[in-house]
Amino acid sequence: MNKNNFDNSNLTDSSMAEQELLARIAWFYYHDGMTQGEIGDHLGLTRLKVSRLLEKGRQSGVIRVQINSRYEGCLALEHELLERFSLKHVRVLPELPQREINQRIGIGAAHEIMKHLQPQQLLAVGFGETAMSTLQHLSGFISSQQIRLVTLSGGVGPYMTGIGQLDAACSISIIPTPLRASSASVADIFRQERSVQDVLLTARAADIAVVGIGSLSQRRDATIMRSGYISEGEQLMFGRKGAVGDILGYFMQRNGELAEEMPIHQELIGVSLHDLASIPQVIGVAGGAEKAEAILAALTGKHINALITEESTVRAMLA
């Protein structure tokens, strides 16, 4: 593909296996009652391409009385999540237990972001393994489309696995502070610095944000724990206060509201969940049954309005 001539139809063909693309088209056509033209507009395909794939599906037996594809269950789950949480978009990947889940979700999230992010727009990124996997798989797109990047929180280390994969010419704004200060007063001093304020203002003006969702159920595997920003004792205390997971270090209860009496919330340096809501598209990237409760909290609190996850995760959420 020519980087300088990025084409939506080429993207669609390359980012979805034909079987998945056919299943999606069949679902939209037979279940949602969309016309072939509407499906083409939605997926970036010509009407003729949609028609040919529907015919191929009928001839091959993929399309019978029902959609006979392993992706059919994913599409049904996507539909349920869209309806239940009024999301802008959602993508549920089929379960593959032997594969590394963060990498798979990162690939799926990269494909979804490429469909929505326009050349020279601004992408804000939170820390976490899945968010960094997304960034790695966006590297070519970011370069060819001159996408500008900005971090959503302080701290350089947690971002390096993603930023380190990008072209040196990429435009990146990084909040020049730690993610968490030693006290609320120190955090206030950092926030008053002009260089910090400028990056925070830029982050709030992003067109799309991608954020990971951490879970207390992960124990020591949680990124914020492994990065040394919270201690094991604090993690236990957060759980006792009703927290189930976090976005950008802000810990949520099951109902999506912030857990109360949490000093860490005043010590964080970055975009707050309140300010995050001003970004038009906030895409949550997370998967694994241990994260089901935290993802539900993020959805219930409306901290994200789009989601990329995996089949078994959604089944655990809806259970």
mmCIF file of C-alpha atoms in Angstrom:
data_model
loop_
_atom_site.group_PDB
_atom_site.id
_atom_site.type_symbol
_atom_site.label_atom_id
_atom_site.label_comp_id
_atom_site.label_asym_id
_atom_site.label_seq_id
_atom_site.Cartn_x
_atom_site.Cartn_y
_atom_site.Cartn_z
ATOM 1 C CA MET A 1 0.000 0.000 0.000
ATOM 2 C CA ASN A 2 1.268 3.467 -0.878
ATOM 3 C CA LYS A 3 1.552 5.385 2.406
ATOM 4 C CA ASN A 4 0.795 8.640 0.637
ATOM 5 C CA ASN A 5 -2.443 7.352 -0.863
ATOM 6 C CA PHE A 6 -4.253 5.794 2.056
ATOM 7 C CA ASP A 7 -7.537 4.263 0.884
ATOM 8 C CA ASN A 8 -10.402 3.213 3.179
ATOM 9 C CA SER A 9 -11.432 0.282 0.983
ATOM 10 C CA ASN A 10 -7.868 -1.070 0.979
ATOM 11 C CA LEU A 11 -7.777 -0.654 4.753
ATOM 12 C CA THR A 12 -11.015 -2.597 5.153
ATOM 13 C CA ASP A 13 -9.778 -5.441 2.958
ATOM 14 C CA SER A 14 -6.450 -5.685 4.761
ATOM 15 C CA SER A 15 -7.714 -5.237 8.315
ATOM 16 C CA MET A 16 -10.391 -7.908 8.196
ATOM 17 C CA ALA A 17 -10.099 -11.471 7.024
ATOM 18 C CA GLU A 18 -12.597 -12.006 4.209
ATOM 19 C CA GLN A 19 -14.641 -14.387 6.329
ATOM 20 C CA GLU A 20 -15.076 -11.766 9.048
ATOM 21 C CA LEU A 21 -15.867 -9.062 6.487
ATOM 22 C CA LEU A 22 -18.471 -11.315 4.875
ATOM 23 C CA ALA A 23 -20.011 -12.102 8.266
ATOM 24 C CA ARG A 24 -20.260 -8.424 9.159
ATOM 25 C CA ILE A 25 -21.882 -7.581 5.827
ATOM 26 C CA ALA A 26 -24.357 -10.449 6.239
ATOM 27 C CA TRP A 27 -25.224 -9.333 9.762
ATOM 28 C CA PHE A 28 -25.849 -5.748 8.691
ATOM 29 C CA TYR A 29 -27.887 -6.872 5.653
ATOM 30 C CA TYR A 30 -30.035 -9.615 7.188
ATOM 31 C CA HIS A 31 -30.193 -8.651 10.853
ATOM 32 C CA ASP A 32 -30.091 -4.828 10.812
ATOM 33 C CA GLY A 33 -31.937 -4.384 7.527
ATOM 34 C CA MET A 34 -29.281 -2.084 6.038
ATOM 35 C CA THR A 35 -29.161 -1.639 2.281
ATOM 36 C CA GLN A 36 -26.088 -2.685 0.319
ATOM 37 C CA GLY A 37 -25.317 0.985 -0.292
ATOM 38 C CA GLU A 38 -25.531 1.792 3.434
ATOM 39 C CA ILE A 39 -23.273 -1.150 4.241
ATOM 40 C CA GLY A 40 -20.783 0.023 1.626
ATOM 41 C CA ASP A 41 -20.713 3.517 3.118
ATOM 42 C CA HIS A 42 -20.296 2.109 6.636
ATOM 43 C CA LEU A 43 -17.405 -0.220 5.735
ATOM 44 C CA GLY A 44 -15.732 1.886 3.034
ATOM 45 C CA LEU A 45 -16.655 -0.521 0.212
ATOM 46 C CA THR A 46 -18.372 -0.105 -3.139
ATOM 47 C CA ARG A 47 -21.947 -1.359 -3.424
ATOM 48 C CA LEU A 48 -20.720 -3.845 -6.059
ATOM 49 C CA LYS A 49 -18.165 -5.272 -3.617
ATOM 50 C CA VAL A 50 -20.882 -5.724 -0.978
ATOM 51 C CA SER A 51 -23.166 -7.428 -3.492
ATOM 52 C CA ARG A 52 -20.416 -9.799 -4.649
ATOM 53 C CA LEU A 53 -19.513 -10.784 -1.095
ATOM 54 C CA LEU A 54 -23.161 -11.478 -0.229
ATOM 55 C CA GLU A 55 -23.440 -13.682 -3.303
ATOM 56 C CA LYS A 56 -20.196 -15.452 -2.443
ATOM 57 C CA GLY A 57 -21.525 -16.048 1.061
ATOM 58 C CA ARG A 58 -24.722 -17.611 -0.255
ATOM 59 C CA GLN A 59 -22.877 -19.831 -2.725
ATOM 60 C CA SER A 60 -20.295 -21.001 -0.194
ATOM 61 C CA GLY A 61 -22.870 -21.810 2.491
ATOM 62 C CA VAL A 62 -21.633 -19.216 4.980
ATOM 63 C CA ILE A 63 -25.007 -17.495 4.609
ATOM 64 C CA ARG A 64 -27.974 -19.797 5.099
ATOM 65 C CA VAL A 65 -30.920 -19.293 7.421
ATOM 66 C CA GLN A 66 -28.469 -17.802 9.933
ATOM 67 C CA ILE A 67 -24.950 -16.422 9.682
ATOM 68 C CA ASN A 68 -22.813 -19.541 9.767
ATOM 69 C CA SER A 69 -19.523 -18.078 10.964
ATOM 70 C CA ARG A 70 -17.428 -18.070 14.108
ATOM 71 C CA TYR A 71 -17.680 -14.266 14.005
ATOM 72 C CA GLU A 72 -21.463 -14.330 14.335
ATOM 73 C CA GLY A 73 -21.225 -14.547 18.113
ATOM 74 C CA CYS A 74 -18.875 -11.551 18.196
ATOM 75 C CA LEU A 75 -21.254 -9.493 16.078
ATOM 76 C CA ALA A 76 -24.157 -10.343 18.391
ATOM 77 C CA LEU A 77 -22.083 -9.271 21.402
ATOM 78 C CA GLU A 78 -21.115 -6.033 19.654
ATOM 79 C CA HIS A 79 -24.783 -5.318 18.982
ATOM 80 C CA GLU A 80 -25.699 -5.938 22.623
ATOM 81 C CA LEU A 81 -22.933 -3.663 23.941
ATOM 82 C CA LEU A 82 -23.857 -0.900 21.481
ATOM 83 C CA GLU A 83 -27.489 -1.045 22.564
ATOM 84 C CA ARG A 84 -26.897 -1.379 26.296
ATOM 85 C CA PHE A 85 -24.268 1.342 26.705
ATOM 86 C CA SER A 86 -25.060 3.656 23.742
ATOM 87 C CA LEU A 87 -21.490 3.357 22.448
ATOM 88 C CA LYS A 88 -20.228 5.094 19.322
ATOM 89 C CA HIS A 89 -18.554 1.917 18.141
ATOM 90 C CA VAL A 90 -17.361 -1.394 19.507
ATOM 91 C CA ARG A 91 -15.299 -4.286 18.226
ATOM 92 C CA VAL A 92 -15.305 -7.730 19.819
ATOM 93 C CA LEU A 93 -12.527 -10.066 18.680
ATOM 94 C CA PRO A 94 -13.144 -13.829 18.571
ATOM 95 C CA GLU A 95 -11.627 -15.766 21.450
ATOM 96 C CA LEU A 96 -8.224 -17.359 20.809
ATOM 97 C CA PRO A 97 -6.952 -18.588 24.200
ATOM 98 C CA GLN A 98 -3.479 -19.480 22.929
ATOM 99 C CA ARG A 99 -2.748 -15.957 21.666
ATOM 100 C CA GLU A 100 -1.506 -12.940 23.657
ATOM 101 C CA ILE A 101 -4.656 -10.946 24.323
ATOM 102 C CA ASN A 102 -3.103 -7.466 24.653
ATOM 103 C CA GLN A 103 -1.417 -7.763 21.259
ATOM 104 C CA ARG A 104 -4.599 -8.968 19.571
ATOM 105 C CA ILE A 105 -6.681 -6.159 21.050
ATOM 106 C CA GLY A 106 -3.954 -3.682 20.074
ATOM 107 C CA ILE A 107 -4.218 -4.812 16.457
ATOM 108 C CA GLY A 108 -8.015 -4.568 16.517
ATOM 109 C CA ALA A 109 -7.889 -1.135 18.121
ATOM 110 C CA ALA A 110 -5.348 0.121 15.567
ATOM 111 C CA HIS A 111 -7.630 -0.961 12.697
ATOM 112 C CA GLU A 112 -10.610 0.752 14.315
ATOM 113 C CA ILE A 113 -8.711 3.996 14.968
ATOM 114 C CA MET A 114 -7.495 4.090 11.353
ATOM 115 C CA LYS A 115 -11.115 4.128 10.217
ATOM 116 C CA HIS A 116 -11.979 7.181 12.320
ATOM 117 C CA LEU A 117 -8.820 9.316 12.595
ATOM 118 C CA GLN A 118 -8.251 11.790 9.774
ATOM 119 C CA PRO A 119 -4.863 13.050 8.491
ATOM 120 C CA GLN A 120 -3.116 15.529 10.803
ATOM 121 C CA GLN A 121 -5.624 14.999 13.614
ATOM 122 C CA LEU A 122 -4.603 14.623 17.261
ATOM 123 C CA LEU A 123 -4.502 11.265 19.058
ATOM 124 C CA ALA A 124 -4.210 11.191 22.870
ATOM 125 C CA VAL A 125 -2.824 8.036 24.465
ATOM 126 C CA GLY A 126 -2.965 6.665 27.992
ATOM 127 C CA PHE A 127 -0.449 4.262 29.533
ATOM 128 C CA GLY A 128 -0.786 0.487 29.719
ATOM 129 C CA GLU A 129 0.274 -2.587 27.735
ATOM 130 C CA THR A 130 -2.776 -2.696 25.468
ATOM 131 C CA ALA A 131 -2.647 1.037 24.719
ATOM 132 C CA MET A 132 1.048 0.704 23.847
ATOM 133 C CA SER A 133 0.320 -2.315 21.637
ATOM 134 C CA THR A 134 -2.241 -0.161 19.824
ATOM 135 C CA LEU A 135 0.365 2.548 19.320
ATOM 136 C CA GLN A 136 2.904 0.053 17.968
ATOM 137 C CA HIS A 137 0.447 -1.189 15.337
ATOM 138 C CA LEU A 138 -0.421 2.388 14.373
ATOM 139 C CA SER A 139 3.185 3.430 13.720
ATOM 140 C CA GLY A 140 3.039 3.329 9.902
ATOM 141 C CA PHE A 141 -0.343 5.046 9.809
ATOM 142 C CA ILE A 142 0.837 7.772 12.204
ATOM 143 C CA SER A 143 3.812 8.541 9.950
ATOM 144 C CA SER A 144 1.968 8.450 6.616
ATOM 145 C CA GLN A 145 -1.018 10.463 7.839
ATOM 146 C CA GLN A 146 1.016 12.948 9.920
ATOM 147 C CA ILE A 147 -0.984 12.163 13.050
ATOM 148 C CA ARG A 148 -0.001 14.215 16.099
ATOM 149 C CA LEU A 149 0.351 12.408 19.433
ATOM 150 C CA VAL A 150 -0.034 13.559 23.018
ATOM 151 C CA THR A 151 0.125 11.652 26.301
ATOM 152 C CA LEU A 152 -2.781 11.766 28.741
ATOM 153 C CA SER A 153 -0.729 11.382 31.912
ATOM 154 C CA GLY A 154 2.713 12.105 33.287
ATOM 155 C CA GLY A 155 5.442 9.502 33.306
ATOM 156 C CA VAL A 156 7.747 8.605 30.416
ATOM 157 C CA GLY A 157 8.641 4.978 31.231
ATOM 158 C CA PRO A 158 5.159 3.442 30.786
ATOM 159 C CA TYR A 159 4.928 5.028 27.322
ATOM 160 C CA MET A 160 8.299 4.036 25.894
ATOM 161 C CA THR A 161 7.316 0.609 24.542
ATOM 162 C CA GLY A 162 4.874 2.378 22.228
ATOM 163 C CA ILE A 163 6.606 5.692 21.541
ATOM 164 C CA GLY A 164 9.928 3.939 20.934
ATOM 165 C CA GLN A 165 8.437 2.228 17.850
ATOM 166 C CA LEU A 166 7.485 5.499 16.150
ATOM 167 C CA ASP A 167 9.342 7.390 13.452
ATOM 168 C CA ALA A 168 11.667 10.053 14.849
ATOM 169 C CA ALA A 169 9.830 12.707 12.826
ATOM 170 C CA CYS A 170 6.494 12.038 14.546
ATOM 171 C CA SER A 171 4.996 14.954 16.468
ATOM 172 C CA ILE A 172 4.732 13.854 20.123
ATOM 173 C CA SER A 173 3.846 15.987 23.160
ATOM 174 C CA ILE A 174 4.719 14.351 26.488
ATOM 175 C CA ILE A 175 3.691 15.663 29.915
ATOM 176 C CA PRO A 176 7.121 16.371 31.480
ATOM 177 C CA THR A 177 6.331 15.057 34.964
ATOM 178 C CA PRO A 178 5.960 11.757 36.813
ATOM 179 C CA LEU A 179 2.516 10.157 36.651
ATOM 180 C CA ARG A 180 2.124 10.588 40.408
ATOM 181 C CA ALA A 181 3.730 13.183 42.678
ATOM 182 C CA SER A 182 4.768 12.522 46.277
ATOM 183 C CA SER A 183 1.921 14.681 47.605
ATOM 184 C CA ALA A 184 -1.040 16.744 46.461
ATOM 185 C CA SER A 185 0.886 19.982 47.036
ATOM 186 C CA VAL A 186 3.788 18.821 44.861
ATOM 187 C CA ALA A 187 1.321 17.771 42.155
ATOM 188 C CA ASP A 188 -0.206 21.270 42.267
ATOM 189 C CA ILE A 189 3.232 22.823 41.725
ATOM 190 C CA PHE A 190 3.833 20.595 38.695
ATOM 191 C CA ARG A 191 0.429 21.488 37.234
ATOM 192 C CA GLN A 192 1.219 25.217 37.516
ATOM 193 C CA GLU A 193 4.237 24.893 35.217
ATOM 194 C CA ARG A 194 3.529 26.416 31.794
ATOM 195 C CA SER A 195 5.076 23.472 29.938
ATOM 196 C CA VAL A 196 2.768 21.050 31.799
ATOM 197 C CA GLN A 197 -0.319 23.209 31.303
ATOM 198 C CA ASP A 198 0.346 23.452 27.554
ATOM 199 C CA VAL A 199 0.485 19.666 27.099
ATOM 200 C CA LEU A 200 -2.605 19.132 29.276
ATOM 201 C CA LEU A 201 -4.545 21.656 27.171
ATOM 202 C CA THR A 202 -3.378 19.884 24.013
ATOM 203 C CA ALA A 203 -4.486 16.506 25.384
ATOM 204 C CA ARG A 204 -7.957 17.825 26.204
ATOM 205 C CA ALA A 205 -8.277 19.043 22.603
ATOM 206 C CA ALA A 206 -7.589 15.587 21.097
ATOM 207 C CA ASP A 207 -9.877 14.177 18.405
ATOM 208 C CA ILE A 208 -9.597 10.602 19.702
ATOM 209 C CA ALA A 209 -8.199 9.169 22.940
ATOM 210 C CA VAL A 210 -7.230 5.555 23.580
ATOM 211 C CA VAL A 211 -7.010 4.387 27.195
ATOM 212 C CA GLY A 212 -6.263 1.122 28.941
ATOM 213 C CA ILE A 213 -8.428 -0.107 31.809
ATOM 214 C CA GLY A 214 -6.696 -1.572 34.836
ATOM 215 C CA SER A 215 -8.278 -3.975 37.302
ATOM 216 C CA LEU A 216 -7.577 -4.645 40.975
ATOM 217 C CA SER A 217 -8.167 -8.312 40.154
ATOM 218 C CA GLN A 218 -4.896 -8.279 38.210
ATOM 219 C CA ARG A 219 -2.985 -7.936 41.488
ATOM 220 C CA ARG A 220 0.739 -7.520 40.727
ATOM 221 C CA ASP A 221 0.158 -7.749 36.963
ATOM 222 C CA ALA A 222 -1.584 -4.364 36.881
ATOM 223 C CA THR A 223 0.546 -1.854 34.937
ATOM 224 C CA ILE A 224 0.203 0.868 37.572
ATOM 225 C CA MET A 225 1.413 -1.632 40.187
ATOM 226 C CA ARG A 226 4.337 -3.003 38.149
ATOM 227 C CA SER A 227 5.425 0.542 37.259
ATOM 228 C CA GLY A 228 5.736 1.342 40.967
ATOM 229 C CA TYR A 229 3.071 4.059 41.091
ATOM 230 C CA ILE A 230 1.073 2.272 43.794
ATOM 231 C CA SER A 231 2.153 -0.179 46.480
ATOM 232 C CA GLU A 232 0.665 -3.572 47.275
ATOM 233 C CA GLY A 233 -0.732 -2.125 50.515
ATOM 234 C CA GLU A 234 -2.417 0.711 48.628
ATOM 235 C CA GLN A 235 -3.903 -1.737 46.165
ATOM 236 C CA LEU A 236 -5.502 -3.681 49.028
ATOM 237 C CA MET A 237 -6.765 -0.452 50.610
ATOM 238 C CA PHE A 238 -8.290 0.702 47.304
ATOM 239 C CA GLY A 239 -10.228 -2.562 47.118
ATOM 240 C CA ARG A 240 -11.574 -2.072 50.634
ATOM 241 C CA LYS A 241 -12.828 1.361 49.592
ATOM 242 C CA GLY A 242 -14.892 -0.199 46.820
ATOM 243 C CA ALA A 243 -12.591 0.359 43.845
ATOM 244 C CA VAL A 244 -12.614 -2.283 41.087
ATOM 245 C CA GLY A 245 -10.270 -0.747 38.514
ATOM 246 C CA ASP A 246 -8.755 2.405 37.099
ATOM 247 C CA ILE A 247 -8.342 4.581 34.023
ATOM 248 C CA LEU A 248 -5.199 6.753 33.989
ATOM 249 C CA GLY A 249 -4.740 5.999 37.702
ATOM 250 C CA TYR A 250 -8.228 7.191 38.692
ATOM 251 C CA PHE A 251 -9.912 4.356 40.566
ATOM 252 C CA MET A 252 -13.589 3.600 39.901
ATOM 253 C CA GLN A 253 -16.263 1.836 41.907
ATOM 254 C CA ARG A 254 -18.676 -0.661 40.330
ATOM 255 C CA ASN A 255 -21.162 2.131 39.586
ATOM 256 C CA GLY A 256 -18.523 3.992 37.587
ATOM 257 C CA GLU A 257 -18.057 6.793 40.122
ATOM 258 C CA LEU A 258 -14.630 7.592 41.528
ATOM 259 C CA ALA A 259 -13.800 5.862 44.788
ATOM 260 C CA GLU A 260 -13.864 8.387 47.628
ATOM 261 C CA GLU A 261 -11.113 9.430 50.046
ATOM 262 C CA MET A 262 -8.320 8.410 47.671
ATOM 263 C CA PRO A 263 -5.251 10.661 48.087
ATOM 264 C CA ILE A 264 -3.806 9.300 44.842
ATOM 265 C CA HIS A 265 -6.450 11.209 42.866
ATOM 266 C CA GLN A 266 -4.979 14.522 44.045
ATOM 267 C CA GLU A 267 -1.412 13.308 43.412
ATOM 268 C CA LEU A 268 -1.897 12.330 39.757
ATOM 269 C CA ILE A 269 -0.641 14.623 37.012
ATOM 270 C CA GLY A 270 -2.613 14.219 33.840
ATOM 271 C CA VAL A 271 -6.024 14.571 32.256
ATOM 272 C CA SER A 272 -8.805 13.872 34.775
ATOM 273 C CA LEU A 273 -11.731 11.591 33.923
ATOM 274 C CA HIS A 274 -13.959 14.685 33.904
ATOM 275 C CA ASP A 275 -11.769 16.339 31.250
ATOM 276 C CA LEU A 276 -11.391 13.058 29.370
ATOM 277 C CA ALA A 277 -15.143 13.165 28.722
ATOM 278 C CA SER A 278 -14.695 16.311 26.593
ATOM 279 C CA ILE A 279 -12.776 14.328 23.936
ATOM 280 C CA PRO A 280 -15.224 13.241 21.175
ATOM 281 C CA GLN A 281 -14.114 9.588 21.048
ATOM 282 C CA VAL A 282 -12.588 7.839 24.054
ATOM 283 C CA ILE A 283 -11.733 4.264 23.124
ATOM 284 C CA GLY A 284 -11.208 1.763 25.921
ATOM 285 C CA VAL A 285 -8.828 -1.101 25.064
ATOM 286 C CA ALA A 286 -8.869 -4.002 27.516
ATOM 287 C CA GLY A 287 -9.508 -7.720 27.670
ATOM 288 C CA GLY A 288 -9.447 -10.721 29.974
ATOM 289 C CA ALA A 289 -12.081 -12.074 32.348
ATOM 290 C CA GLU A 290 -10.253 -10.483 35.302
ATOM 291 C CA LYS A 291 -10.967 -7.060 33.746
ATOM 292 C CA ALA A 292 -14.696 -7.615 33.144
ATOM 293 C CA GLU A 293 -15.815 -5.766 36.280
ATOM 294 C CA ALA A 294 -13.482 -2.812 35.649
ATOM 295 C CA ILE A 295 -14.615 -2.490 32.021
ATOM 296 C CA LEU A 296 -18.238 -2.499 33.171
ATOM 297 C CA ALA A 297 -17.422 0.288 35.635
ATOM 298 C CA ALA A 298 -15.826 2.334 32.837
ATOM 299 C CA LEU A 299 -18.897 1.823 30.635
ATOM 300 C CA THR A 300 -21.391 2.498 33.424
ATOM 301 C CA GLY A 301 -19.583 5.707 34.394
ATOM 302 C CA LYS A 302 -19.452 6.738 30.706
ATOM 303 C CA HIS A 303 -15.717 7.306 30.951
ATOM 304 C CA ILE A 304 -15.354 5.649 27.521
ATOM 305 C CA ASN A 305 -17.739 5.767 24.559
ATOM 306 C CA ALA A 306 -16.093 3.082 22.426
ATOM 307 C CA LEU A 307 -14.598 -0.300 23.284
ATOM 308 C CA ILE A 308 -12.215 -2.813 21.725
ATOM 309 C CA THR A 309 -12.175 -6.114 23.599
ATOM 310 C CA GLU A 310 -12.435 -9.876 23.205
ATOM 311 C CA GLU A 311 -15.291 -12.373 23.140
ATOM 312 C CA SER A 312 -14.784 -14.202 26.454
ATOM 313 C CA THR A 313 -14.340 -10.846 28.218
ATOM 314 C CA VAL A 314 -17.746 -9.644 27.021
ATOM 315 C CA ARG A 315 -19.402 -12.907 28.025
ATOM 316 C CA ALA A 316 -17.951 -12.464 31.530
ATOM 317 C CA MET A 317 -19.217 -8.863 31.586
ATOM 318 C CA LEU A 318 -22.748 -9.813 30.550
ATOM 319 C CA ALA A 319 -22.916 -12.824 32.846
#
